[in-house]
Coordinates of C-alpha atoms and ligand atoms in Angstrom, one line a residue:
X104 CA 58.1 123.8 80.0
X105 CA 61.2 124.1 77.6
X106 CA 62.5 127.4 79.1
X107 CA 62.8 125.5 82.4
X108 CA 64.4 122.9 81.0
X109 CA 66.5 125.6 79.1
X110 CA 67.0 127.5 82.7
X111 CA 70.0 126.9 84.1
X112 CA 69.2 123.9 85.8
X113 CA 72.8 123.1 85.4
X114 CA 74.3 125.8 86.8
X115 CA 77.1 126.6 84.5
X116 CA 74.2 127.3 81.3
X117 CA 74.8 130.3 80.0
X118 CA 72.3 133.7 80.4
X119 CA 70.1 133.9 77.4
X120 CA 67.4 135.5 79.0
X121 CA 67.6 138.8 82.3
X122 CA 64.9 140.5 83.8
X123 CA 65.6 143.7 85.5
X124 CA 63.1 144.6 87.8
X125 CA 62.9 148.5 88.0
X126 CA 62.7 150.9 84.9
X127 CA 64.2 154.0 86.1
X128 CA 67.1 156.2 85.8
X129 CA 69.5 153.7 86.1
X130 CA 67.2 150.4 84.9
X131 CA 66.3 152.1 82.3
X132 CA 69.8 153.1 80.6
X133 CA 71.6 150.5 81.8
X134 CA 69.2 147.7 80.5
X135 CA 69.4 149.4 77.1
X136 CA 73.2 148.8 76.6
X137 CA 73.2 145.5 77.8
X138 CA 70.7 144.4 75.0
X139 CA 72.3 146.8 72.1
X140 CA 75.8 144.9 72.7
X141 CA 74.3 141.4 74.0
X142 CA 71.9 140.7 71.2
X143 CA 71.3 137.3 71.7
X144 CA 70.3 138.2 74.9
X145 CA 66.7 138.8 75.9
X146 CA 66.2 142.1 77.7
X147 CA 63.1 142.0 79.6
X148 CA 62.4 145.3 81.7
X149 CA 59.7 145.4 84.3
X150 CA 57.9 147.8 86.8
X151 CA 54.7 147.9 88.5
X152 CA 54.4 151.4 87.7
X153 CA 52.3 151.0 84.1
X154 CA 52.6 154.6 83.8
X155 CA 56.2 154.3 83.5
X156 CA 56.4 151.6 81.1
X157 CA 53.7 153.1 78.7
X158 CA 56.3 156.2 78.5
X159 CA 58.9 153.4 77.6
X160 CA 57.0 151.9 75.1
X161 CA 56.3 155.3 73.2
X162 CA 56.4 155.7 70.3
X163 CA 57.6 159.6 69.8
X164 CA 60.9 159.1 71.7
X165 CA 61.1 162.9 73.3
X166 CA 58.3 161.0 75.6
X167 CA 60.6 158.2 77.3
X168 CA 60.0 158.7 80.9
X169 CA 63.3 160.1 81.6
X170 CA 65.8 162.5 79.5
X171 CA 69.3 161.2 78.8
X172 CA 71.5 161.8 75.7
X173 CA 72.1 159.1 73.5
X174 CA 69.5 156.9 74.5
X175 CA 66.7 157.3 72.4
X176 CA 68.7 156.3 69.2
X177 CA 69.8 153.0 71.7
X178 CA 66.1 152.5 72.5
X179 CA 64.7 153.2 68.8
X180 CA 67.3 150.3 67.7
X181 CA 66.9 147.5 70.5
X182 CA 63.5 147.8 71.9
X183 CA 60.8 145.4 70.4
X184 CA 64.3 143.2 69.4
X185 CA 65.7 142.2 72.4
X186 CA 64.7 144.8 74.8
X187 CA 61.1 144.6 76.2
X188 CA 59.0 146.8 78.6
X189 CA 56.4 145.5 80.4
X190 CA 54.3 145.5 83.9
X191 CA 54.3 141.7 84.1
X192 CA 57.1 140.8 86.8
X193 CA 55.8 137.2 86.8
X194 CA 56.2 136.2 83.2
X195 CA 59.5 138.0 83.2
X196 CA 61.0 136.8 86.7
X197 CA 59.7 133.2 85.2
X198 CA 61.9 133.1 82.3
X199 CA 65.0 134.6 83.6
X200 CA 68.4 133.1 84.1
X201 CA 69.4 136.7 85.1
X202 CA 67.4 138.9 87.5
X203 CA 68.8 142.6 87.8
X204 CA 67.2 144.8 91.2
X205 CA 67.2 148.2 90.1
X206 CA 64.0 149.5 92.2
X207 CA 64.5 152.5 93.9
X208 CA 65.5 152.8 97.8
X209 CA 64.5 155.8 99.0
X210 CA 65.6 157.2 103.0
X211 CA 63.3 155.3 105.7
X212 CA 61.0 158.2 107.0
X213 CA 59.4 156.6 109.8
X214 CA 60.2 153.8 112.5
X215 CA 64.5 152.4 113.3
X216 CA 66.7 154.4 111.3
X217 CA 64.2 157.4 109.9
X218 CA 66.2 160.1 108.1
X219 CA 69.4 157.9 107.6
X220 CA 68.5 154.2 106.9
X221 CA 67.5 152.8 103.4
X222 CA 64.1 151.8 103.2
X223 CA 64.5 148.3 101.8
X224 CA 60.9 147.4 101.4
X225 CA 60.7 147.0 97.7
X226 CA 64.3 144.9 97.8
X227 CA 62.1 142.9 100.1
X228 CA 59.1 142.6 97.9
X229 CA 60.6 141.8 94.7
X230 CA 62.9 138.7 96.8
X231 CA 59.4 137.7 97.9
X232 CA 58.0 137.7 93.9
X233 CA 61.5 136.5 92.3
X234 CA 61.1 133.3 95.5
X235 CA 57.5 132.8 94.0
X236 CA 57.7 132.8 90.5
X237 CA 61.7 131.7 89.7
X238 CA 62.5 128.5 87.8
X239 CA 65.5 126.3 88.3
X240 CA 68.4 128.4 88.8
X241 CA 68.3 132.2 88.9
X242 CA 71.2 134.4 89.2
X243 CA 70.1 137.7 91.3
X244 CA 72.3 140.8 91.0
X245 CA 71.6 143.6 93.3
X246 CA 71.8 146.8 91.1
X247 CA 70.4 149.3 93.6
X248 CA 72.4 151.0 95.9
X249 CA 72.0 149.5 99.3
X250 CA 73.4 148.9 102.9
X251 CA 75.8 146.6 103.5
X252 CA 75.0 143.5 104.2
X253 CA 71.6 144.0 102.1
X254 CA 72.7 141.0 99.9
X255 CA 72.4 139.0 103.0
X256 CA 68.4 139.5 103.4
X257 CA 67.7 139.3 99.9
X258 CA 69.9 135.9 100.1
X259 CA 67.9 134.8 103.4
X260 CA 64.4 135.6 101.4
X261 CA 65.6 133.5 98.7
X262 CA 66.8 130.7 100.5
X263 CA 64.1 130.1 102.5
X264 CA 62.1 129.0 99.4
X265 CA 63.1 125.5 97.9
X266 CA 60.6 125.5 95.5
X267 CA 58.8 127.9 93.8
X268 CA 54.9 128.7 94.0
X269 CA 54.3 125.0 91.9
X270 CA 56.5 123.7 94.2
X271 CA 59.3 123.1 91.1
X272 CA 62.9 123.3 92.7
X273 CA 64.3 126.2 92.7
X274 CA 68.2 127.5 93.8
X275 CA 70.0 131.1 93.7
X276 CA 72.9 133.1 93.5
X277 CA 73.0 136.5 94.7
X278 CA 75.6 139.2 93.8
X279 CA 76.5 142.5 93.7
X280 CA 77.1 144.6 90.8
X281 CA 76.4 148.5 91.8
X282 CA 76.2 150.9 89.0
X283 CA 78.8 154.3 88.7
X284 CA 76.3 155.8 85.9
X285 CA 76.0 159.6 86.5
X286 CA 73.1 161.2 85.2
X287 CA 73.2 162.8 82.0
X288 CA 76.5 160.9 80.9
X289 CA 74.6 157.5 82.0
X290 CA 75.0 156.3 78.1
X291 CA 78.7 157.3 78.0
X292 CA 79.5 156.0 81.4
X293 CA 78.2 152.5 80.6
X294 CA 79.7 152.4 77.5
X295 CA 83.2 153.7 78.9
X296 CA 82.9 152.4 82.7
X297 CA 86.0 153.3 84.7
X298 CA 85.2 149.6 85.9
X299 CA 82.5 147.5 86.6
X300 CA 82.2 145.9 89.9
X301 CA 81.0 142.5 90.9
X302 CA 80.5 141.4 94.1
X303 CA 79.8 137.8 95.4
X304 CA 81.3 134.1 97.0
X305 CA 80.0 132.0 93.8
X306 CA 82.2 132.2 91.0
X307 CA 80.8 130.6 88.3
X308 CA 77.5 133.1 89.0
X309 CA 80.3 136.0 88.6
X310 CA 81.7 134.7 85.3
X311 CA 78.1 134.5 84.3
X312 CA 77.2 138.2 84.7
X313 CA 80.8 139.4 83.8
X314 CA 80.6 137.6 80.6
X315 CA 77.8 140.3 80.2
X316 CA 80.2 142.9 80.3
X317 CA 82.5 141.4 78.7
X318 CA 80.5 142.0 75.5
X319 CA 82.0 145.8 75.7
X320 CA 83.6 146.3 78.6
X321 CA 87.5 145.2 78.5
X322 CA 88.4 142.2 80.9
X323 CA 91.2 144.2 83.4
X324 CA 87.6 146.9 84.0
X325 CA 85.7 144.2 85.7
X326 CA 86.8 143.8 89.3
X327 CA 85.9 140.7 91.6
X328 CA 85.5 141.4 95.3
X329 CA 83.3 139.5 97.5
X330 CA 79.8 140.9 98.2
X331 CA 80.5 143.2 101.7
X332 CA 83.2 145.1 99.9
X333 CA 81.2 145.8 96.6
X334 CA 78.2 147.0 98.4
X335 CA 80.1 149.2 100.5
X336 CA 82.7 150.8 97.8
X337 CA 79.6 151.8 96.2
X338 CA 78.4 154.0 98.8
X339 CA 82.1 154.7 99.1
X340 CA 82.4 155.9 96.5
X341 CA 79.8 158.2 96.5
X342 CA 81.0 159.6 99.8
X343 CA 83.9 160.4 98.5
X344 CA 82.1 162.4 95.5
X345 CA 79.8 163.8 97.2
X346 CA 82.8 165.1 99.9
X347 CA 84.6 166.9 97.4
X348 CA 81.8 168.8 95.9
X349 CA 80.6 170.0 99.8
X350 CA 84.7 170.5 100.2
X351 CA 84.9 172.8 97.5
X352 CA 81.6 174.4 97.9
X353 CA 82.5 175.1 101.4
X354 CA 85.7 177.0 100.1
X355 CA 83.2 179.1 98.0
X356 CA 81.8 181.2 101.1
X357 CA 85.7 182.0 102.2
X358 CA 86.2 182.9 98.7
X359 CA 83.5 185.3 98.8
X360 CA 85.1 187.1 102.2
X361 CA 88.2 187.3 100.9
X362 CA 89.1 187.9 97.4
X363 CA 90.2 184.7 96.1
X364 CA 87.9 183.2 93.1
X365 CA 87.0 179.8 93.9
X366 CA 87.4 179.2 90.1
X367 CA 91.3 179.9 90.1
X368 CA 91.8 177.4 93.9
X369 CA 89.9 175.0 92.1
X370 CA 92.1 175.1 89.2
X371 CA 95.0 175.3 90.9
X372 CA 94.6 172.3 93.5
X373 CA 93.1 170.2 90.5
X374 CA 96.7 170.3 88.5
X375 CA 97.9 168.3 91.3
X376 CA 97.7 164.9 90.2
X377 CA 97.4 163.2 93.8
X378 CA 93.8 165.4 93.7
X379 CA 93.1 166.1 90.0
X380 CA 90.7 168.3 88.4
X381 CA 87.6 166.7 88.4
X382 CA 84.6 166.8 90.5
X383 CA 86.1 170.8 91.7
X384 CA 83.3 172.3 90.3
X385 CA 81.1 174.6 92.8
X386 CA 77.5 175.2 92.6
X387 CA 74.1 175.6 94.2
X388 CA 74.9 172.9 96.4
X389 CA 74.9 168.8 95.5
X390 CA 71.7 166.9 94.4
X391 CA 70.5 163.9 93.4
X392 CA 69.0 160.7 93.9
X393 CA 72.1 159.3 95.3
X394 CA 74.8 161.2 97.4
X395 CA 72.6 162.4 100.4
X396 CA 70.8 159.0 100.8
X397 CA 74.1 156.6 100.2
X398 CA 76.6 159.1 102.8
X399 CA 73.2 158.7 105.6
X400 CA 73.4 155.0 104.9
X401 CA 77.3 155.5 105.9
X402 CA 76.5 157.5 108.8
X403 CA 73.5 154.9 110.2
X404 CA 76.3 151.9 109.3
X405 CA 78.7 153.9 111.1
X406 CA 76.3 154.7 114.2
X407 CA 74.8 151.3 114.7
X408 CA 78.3 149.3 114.9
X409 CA 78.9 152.7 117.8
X410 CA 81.5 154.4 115.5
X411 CA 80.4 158.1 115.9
X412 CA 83.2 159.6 115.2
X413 CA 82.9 158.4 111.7
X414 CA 79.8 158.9 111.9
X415 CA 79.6 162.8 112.6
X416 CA 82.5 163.1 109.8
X417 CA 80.4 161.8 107.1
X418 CA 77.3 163.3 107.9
X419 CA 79.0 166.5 108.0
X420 CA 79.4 166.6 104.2
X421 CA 75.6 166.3 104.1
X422 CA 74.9 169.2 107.0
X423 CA 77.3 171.9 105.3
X424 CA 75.6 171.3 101.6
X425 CA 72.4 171.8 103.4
X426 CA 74.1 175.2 104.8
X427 CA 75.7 175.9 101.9
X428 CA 72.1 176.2 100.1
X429 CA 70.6 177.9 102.9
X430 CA 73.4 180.7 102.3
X431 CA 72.6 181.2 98.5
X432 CA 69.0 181.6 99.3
X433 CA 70.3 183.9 102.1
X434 CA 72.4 186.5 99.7
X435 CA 69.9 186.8 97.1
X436 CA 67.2 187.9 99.5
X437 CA 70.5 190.4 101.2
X438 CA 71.1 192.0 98.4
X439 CA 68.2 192.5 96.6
X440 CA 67.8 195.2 99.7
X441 CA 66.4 192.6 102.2
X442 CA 63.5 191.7 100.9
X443 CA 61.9 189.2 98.1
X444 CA 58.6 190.0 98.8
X445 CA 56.6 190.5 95.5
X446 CA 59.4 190.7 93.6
X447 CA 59.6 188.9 90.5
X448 CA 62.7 186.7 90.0
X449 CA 63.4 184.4 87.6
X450 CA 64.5 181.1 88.1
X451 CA 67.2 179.4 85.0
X452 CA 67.4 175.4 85.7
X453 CA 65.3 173.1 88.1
X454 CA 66.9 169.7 87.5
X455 CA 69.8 168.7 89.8
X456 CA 72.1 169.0 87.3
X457 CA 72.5 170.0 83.4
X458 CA 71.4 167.2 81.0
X459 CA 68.6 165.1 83.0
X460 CA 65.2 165.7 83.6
X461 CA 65.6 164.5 87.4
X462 CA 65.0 166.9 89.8
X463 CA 65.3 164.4 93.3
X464 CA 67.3 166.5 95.4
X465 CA 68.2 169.6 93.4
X466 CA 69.4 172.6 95.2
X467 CA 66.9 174.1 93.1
X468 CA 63.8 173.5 95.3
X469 CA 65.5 174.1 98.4
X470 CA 66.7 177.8 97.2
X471 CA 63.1 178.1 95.3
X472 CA 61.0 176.9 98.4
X473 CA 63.0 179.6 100.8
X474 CA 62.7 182.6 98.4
X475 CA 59.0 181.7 98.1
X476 CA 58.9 181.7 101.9
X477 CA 60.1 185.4 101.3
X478 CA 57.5 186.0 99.3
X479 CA 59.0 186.0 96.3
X480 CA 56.9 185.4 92.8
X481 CA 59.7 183.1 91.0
X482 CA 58.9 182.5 87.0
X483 CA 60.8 179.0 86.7
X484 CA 62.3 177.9 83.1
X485 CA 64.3 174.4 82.8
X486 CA 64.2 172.8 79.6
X487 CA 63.2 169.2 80.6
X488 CA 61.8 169.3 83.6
X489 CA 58.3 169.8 83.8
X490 CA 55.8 172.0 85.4
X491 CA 54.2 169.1 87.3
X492 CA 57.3 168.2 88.5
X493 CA 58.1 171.8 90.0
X494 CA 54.7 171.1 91.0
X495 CA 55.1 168.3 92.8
X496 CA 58.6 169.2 94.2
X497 CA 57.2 172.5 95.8
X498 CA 54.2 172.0 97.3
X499 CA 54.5 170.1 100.2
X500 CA 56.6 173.1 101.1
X501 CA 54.1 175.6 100.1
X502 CA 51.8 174.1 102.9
X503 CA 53.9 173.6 105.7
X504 CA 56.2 177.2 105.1
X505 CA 52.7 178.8 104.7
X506 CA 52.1 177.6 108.3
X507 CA 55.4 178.9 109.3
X508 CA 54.9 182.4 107.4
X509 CA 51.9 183.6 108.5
X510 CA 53.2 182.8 112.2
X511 CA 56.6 184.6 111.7
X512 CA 56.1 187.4 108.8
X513 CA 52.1 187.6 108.6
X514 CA 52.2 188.6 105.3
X515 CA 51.2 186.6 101.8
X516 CA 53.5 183.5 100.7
X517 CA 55.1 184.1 97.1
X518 CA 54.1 182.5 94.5
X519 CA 55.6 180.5 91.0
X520 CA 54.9 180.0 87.5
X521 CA 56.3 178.0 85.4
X522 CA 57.6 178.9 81.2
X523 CA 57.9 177.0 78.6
X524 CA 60.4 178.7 76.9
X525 CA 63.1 181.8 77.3
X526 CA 63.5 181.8 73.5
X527 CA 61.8 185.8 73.2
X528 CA 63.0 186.6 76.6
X529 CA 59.7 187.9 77.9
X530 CA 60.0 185.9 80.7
X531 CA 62.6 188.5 81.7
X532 CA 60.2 191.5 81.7
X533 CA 59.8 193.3 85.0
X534 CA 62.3 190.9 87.1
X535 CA 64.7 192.1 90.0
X536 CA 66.4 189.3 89.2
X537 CA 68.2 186.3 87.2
X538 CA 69.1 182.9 89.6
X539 CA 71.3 180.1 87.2
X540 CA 70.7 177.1 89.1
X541 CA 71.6 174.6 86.5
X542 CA 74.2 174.3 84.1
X543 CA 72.4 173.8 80.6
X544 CA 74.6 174.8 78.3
X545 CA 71.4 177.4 76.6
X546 CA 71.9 179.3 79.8
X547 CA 75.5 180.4 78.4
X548 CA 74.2 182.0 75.1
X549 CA 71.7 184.2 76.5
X550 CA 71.9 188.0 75.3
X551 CA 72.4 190.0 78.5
X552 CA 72.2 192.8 77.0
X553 CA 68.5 192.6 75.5
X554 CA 67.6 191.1 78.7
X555 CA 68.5 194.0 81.2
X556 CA 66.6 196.0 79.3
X557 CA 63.3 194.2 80.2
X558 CA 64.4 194.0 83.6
X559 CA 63.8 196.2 86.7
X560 CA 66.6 198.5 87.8
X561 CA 68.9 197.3 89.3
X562 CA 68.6 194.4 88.1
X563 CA 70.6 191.4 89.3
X564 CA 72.2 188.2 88.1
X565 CA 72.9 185.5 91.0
X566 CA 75.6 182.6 89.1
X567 CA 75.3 179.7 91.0
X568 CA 76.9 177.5 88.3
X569 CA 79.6 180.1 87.1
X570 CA 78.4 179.6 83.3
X571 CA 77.5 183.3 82.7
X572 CA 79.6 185.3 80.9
X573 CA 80.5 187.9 83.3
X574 CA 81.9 190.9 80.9
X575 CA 79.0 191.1 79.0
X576 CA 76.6 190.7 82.5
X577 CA 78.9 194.0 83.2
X578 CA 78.7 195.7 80.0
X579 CA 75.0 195.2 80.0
X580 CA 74.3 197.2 83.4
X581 CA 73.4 194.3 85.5
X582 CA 74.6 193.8 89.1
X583 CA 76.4 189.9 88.8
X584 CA 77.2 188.1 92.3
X585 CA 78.9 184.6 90.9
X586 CA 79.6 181.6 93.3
X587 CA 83.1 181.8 94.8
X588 CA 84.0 185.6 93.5
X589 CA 85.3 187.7 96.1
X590 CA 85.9 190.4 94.0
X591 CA 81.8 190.6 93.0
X592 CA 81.2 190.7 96.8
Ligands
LIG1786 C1 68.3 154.2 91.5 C2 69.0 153.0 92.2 O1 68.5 151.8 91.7 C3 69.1 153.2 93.6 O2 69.9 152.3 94.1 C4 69.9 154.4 93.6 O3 70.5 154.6 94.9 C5 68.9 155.6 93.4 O4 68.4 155.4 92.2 P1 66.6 154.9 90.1 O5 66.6 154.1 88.9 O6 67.2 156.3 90.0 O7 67.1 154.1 91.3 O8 65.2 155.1 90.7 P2 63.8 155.3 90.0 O9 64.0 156.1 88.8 O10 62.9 155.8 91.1 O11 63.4 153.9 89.5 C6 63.0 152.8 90.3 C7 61.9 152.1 89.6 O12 61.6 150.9 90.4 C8 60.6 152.9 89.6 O13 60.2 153.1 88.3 C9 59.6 152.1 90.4 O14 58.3 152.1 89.9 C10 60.2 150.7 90.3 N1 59.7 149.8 91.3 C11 59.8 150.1 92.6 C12 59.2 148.5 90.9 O15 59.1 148.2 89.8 N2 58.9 147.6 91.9 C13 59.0 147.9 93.2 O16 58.6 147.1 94.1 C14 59.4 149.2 93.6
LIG1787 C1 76.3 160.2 91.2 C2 77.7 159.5 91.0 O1 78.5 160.5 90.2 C3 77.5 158.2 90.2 O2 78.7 157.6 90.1 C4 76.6 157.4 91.0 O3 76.3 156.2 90.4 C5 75.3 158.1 91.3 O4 75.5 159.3 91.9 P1 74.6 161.6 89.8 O5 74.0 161.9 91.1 O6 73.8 161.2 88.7 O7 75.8 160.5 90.0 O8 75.4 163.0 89.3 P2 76.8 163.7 89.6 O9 77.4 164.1 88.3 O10 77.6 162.9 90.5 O11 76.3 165.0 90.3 C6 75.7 165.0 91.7 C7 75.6 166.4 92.1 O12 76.8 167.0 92.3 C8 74.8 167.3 91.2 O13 74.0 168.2 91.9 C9 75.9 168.1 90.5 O14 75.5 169.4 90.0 C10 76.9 168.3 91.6 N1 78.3 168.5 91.2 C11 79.0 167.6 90.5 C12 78.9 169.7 91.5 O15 78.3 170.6 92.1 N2 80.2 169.9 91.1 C13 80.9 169.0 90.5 O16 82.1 169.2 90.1 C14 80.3 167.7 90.1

């Protein structure tokens, strides 16, 4: 009974205690740095998946439940002090002055919407369980990406309950306060944020949750705007991300018709400061939990208020990455003489990017599930991803395409394995072929030429990421076709 009386009852108490509801990639992370600079906070991170949390609460930290730099020495030093993991969303949600969403909010792929829309059930759910089980005042702060105008529903959920389930009154404020974190640099990004972004019409609640910040994050980084704008810079913002990686990806394929290296136009548009140089970088094609699902949101937004001009704009940033990938796939089977079929190629990198363990998205399985549609046998290597993953990520494919093949080709679909390690190169033996799908920085070490000497002749090396050292690819014998390089082509 204290902690209600302790709950901010009068609004203006401070937080003491948040629950974030959602233990992933970015409740995870983000929860972490809250407690290590707010320790007289307490941190108090739920999901209902107990598998999850158990890899939280390990003990050996190369088993937290995702891979990110930096935060195991954050989680060895807060967690068990302020920072708790834990399936119980009802003792948690009870105590909270502070509830953070983060679940996940995958692409709705059935009923209004399918293919485009967020599905919003789980935002749904945990208004339903916050409604029941809050005390006094609670301050909700959407954390997941979502729609606009999501804050709106979780708002009506909330209101719509007076008191909670032992009828004790109960009141809310809802905000918005997206996250920028990028995978891989999550720790440095919130502990450097270009800004921090909250979203609502209460502003006591946003001094509240920016006083949070405020902890590490300078005062001209944390931006009001009311709750529309927030939600929608967010997805935004990823648009606009997402639209310069497809841009530049897109100039890859006139690169490789002409004899311009992508490399040298990306450098030389980046000096100019109205573009700059970041986010220029072409690859296998863009991946990840976030881009493909926030620019559909966009387009559905777009299409519903009858706006399809805006509409087919965005969505064409998702439609040429999808190309894009279709067209790697496309060249490694061309010029390994037409044909994958029984070939062994080996496969560096499965995660969507270098530095994560996350795989949602990566151009990895698309190129890997049409080169096994070729028939290729792929021997794939990623150091943090694991072979239940690849599992997981490639066979629904498997099924379906195996439909497909014997229909089209009538002959035997390939087939994969999976390595532990490349550290004595055997994985190499025998292979037509090397594909760098991922930029982990061992991928740039590797002794080309001990490899091509395991390898069949002639052998090839397909540079997706443009992290292979090309003269010494050369010097060893090996046939290179990089990303972007006209004058490989
Ligand atoms: C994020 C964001 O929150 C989302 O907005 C963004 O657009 C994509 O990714 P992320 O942390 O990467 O989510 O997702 P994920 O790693 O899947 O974590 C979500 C967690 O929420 C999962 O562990 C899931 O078990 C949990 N969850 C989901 C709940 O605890 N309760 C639910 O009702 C639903
Ligand atoms: C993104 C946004 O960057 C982040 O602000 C947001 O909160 C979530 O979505 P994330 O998906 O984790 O983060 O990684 P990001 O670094 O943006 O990379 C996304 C994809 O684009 C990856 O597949 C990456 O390899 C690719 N990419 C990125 C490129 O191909 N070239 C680049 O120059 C940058």
């Amino acid at each position: 009974m204290d902690e209600v009386v302790h709950k901010l009852k009068n609004k203006s108490t401070e937080v003491k205690n948040i629950c974030c509801i959602g233990a992933g990639y970015v409740g995870g992370p983000t929860m972490a740095v809250i407690a290590k600079h707010c320790p007289e906070i307490e941190v108090n991170v739920v999901d209902i998946n107990e598998n999850r949390i158990n890899s939280w609460n390990e003990i050996n930290l190369n088993n937290l439940p995702i891979f990110e730099p930096g935060l195991d020495l954050i989680i060895d030093n807060v967690r068990g002090k302020n920072l708790h993991f834990s399936t119980d969303v009802k003792a948690a949600v009870m105590q909270a002055d502070l509830i953070f969403i983060a679940v996940n909010t995958p692409t709705k792929l059935k009923g209004i919407g399918a293919g485009q829309a967020s599905d919003l059930r789980w935002i749904e759910s945990c208004a339903r369980e916050i409604s029941e089980y809050a005390r006094g005042h609670t301050i909700v702060v959407e954390k997941s990406t979502l729609p606009v105008r999501t804050a709106e529903v979780i708002e009506n959920i909330l209101n719509s309950a007076e008191t909670n389930s032992k009828r004790e009154e109960i009141s809310f404020d809802v905000l918005s306060n997206p996250e920028f974190l990028a995978e891989g640099t999550a720790i440095k990004d919130l502990e450097n944020p270009d800004r921090v972004l909250i979203g609502g019409d209460n502003k006591n609640a946003m001094i509240e949750l920016s006083k949070i910040y405020r902890a590490w994050v300078p005062e001209e980084k944390i931006l009001f705007t009311n709750i529309w704008s927030s939600e929608l810079a967010k997805l935004t913002s990823n648009a606009f991300l997402a639209q310069r990686i497809s841009s530049i990806n897109s100039i890859t394929a006139i690169c490789e018709v002409t004899s311009a290296d992508v490399r040298e136009v990306s450098r030389a548009i980046g000096k100019d400061t109205r573009i700059g140089s970041k986010f220029l970088d072409s690859g296998p094609g863009l991946g990840g939990s976030c881009f493909k699902k926030d620019i559909l949101n966009l387009v559905y937004i777009a299409e519903y208020f009858g706006l399809s001009e805006v509409a087919n704009f965005w969505e064409s940033v998702v439609k040429i990455n999808s190309w894009h990938q279709q067209r790697i796939s496309e060249i490694v089977v061309k010029k390994l003489f037409g044909s994958v079929s029984n070939k062994k190629l080996v496969i560096l990198g499965f995660a969507f990017k270098a530095n994560t363990n996350d795989t949602r998205e990566s151009a990895a399985i698309t190129i890997c599930k049409n080169l096994l549609n070729e028939g290729a046998n792929l021997l794939i290597y990623d150091p943090k991803v694991t072979a239940s993953q690849i599992e997981n990520d490639l066979k629904t494919n498997q099924t379906k395409s195996a439909e497909n093949y014997k229909s089209s080709l009538n002959e035997k679909l390939g087939s994969w394995e999976y390595s532990k390690s490349i550290n004595n190169l055997e994985i190499f033996n025998n292979a037509y072929a090397v594909l760098v799908l991922t930029e982990w920085e061992e991928f740039r070490k590797l002794n080309w030429m001990t490899i091509s000497k395991k390898m069949t002749p002639p052998a090839w090396v397909f540079d997706s990421r443009s992290i292979i050292n090309t003269e010494e690819v050369k010097d060893a014998g090996l046939r290179l076709w990089r990303i972007g390089d006209g004058l490989e082509n």
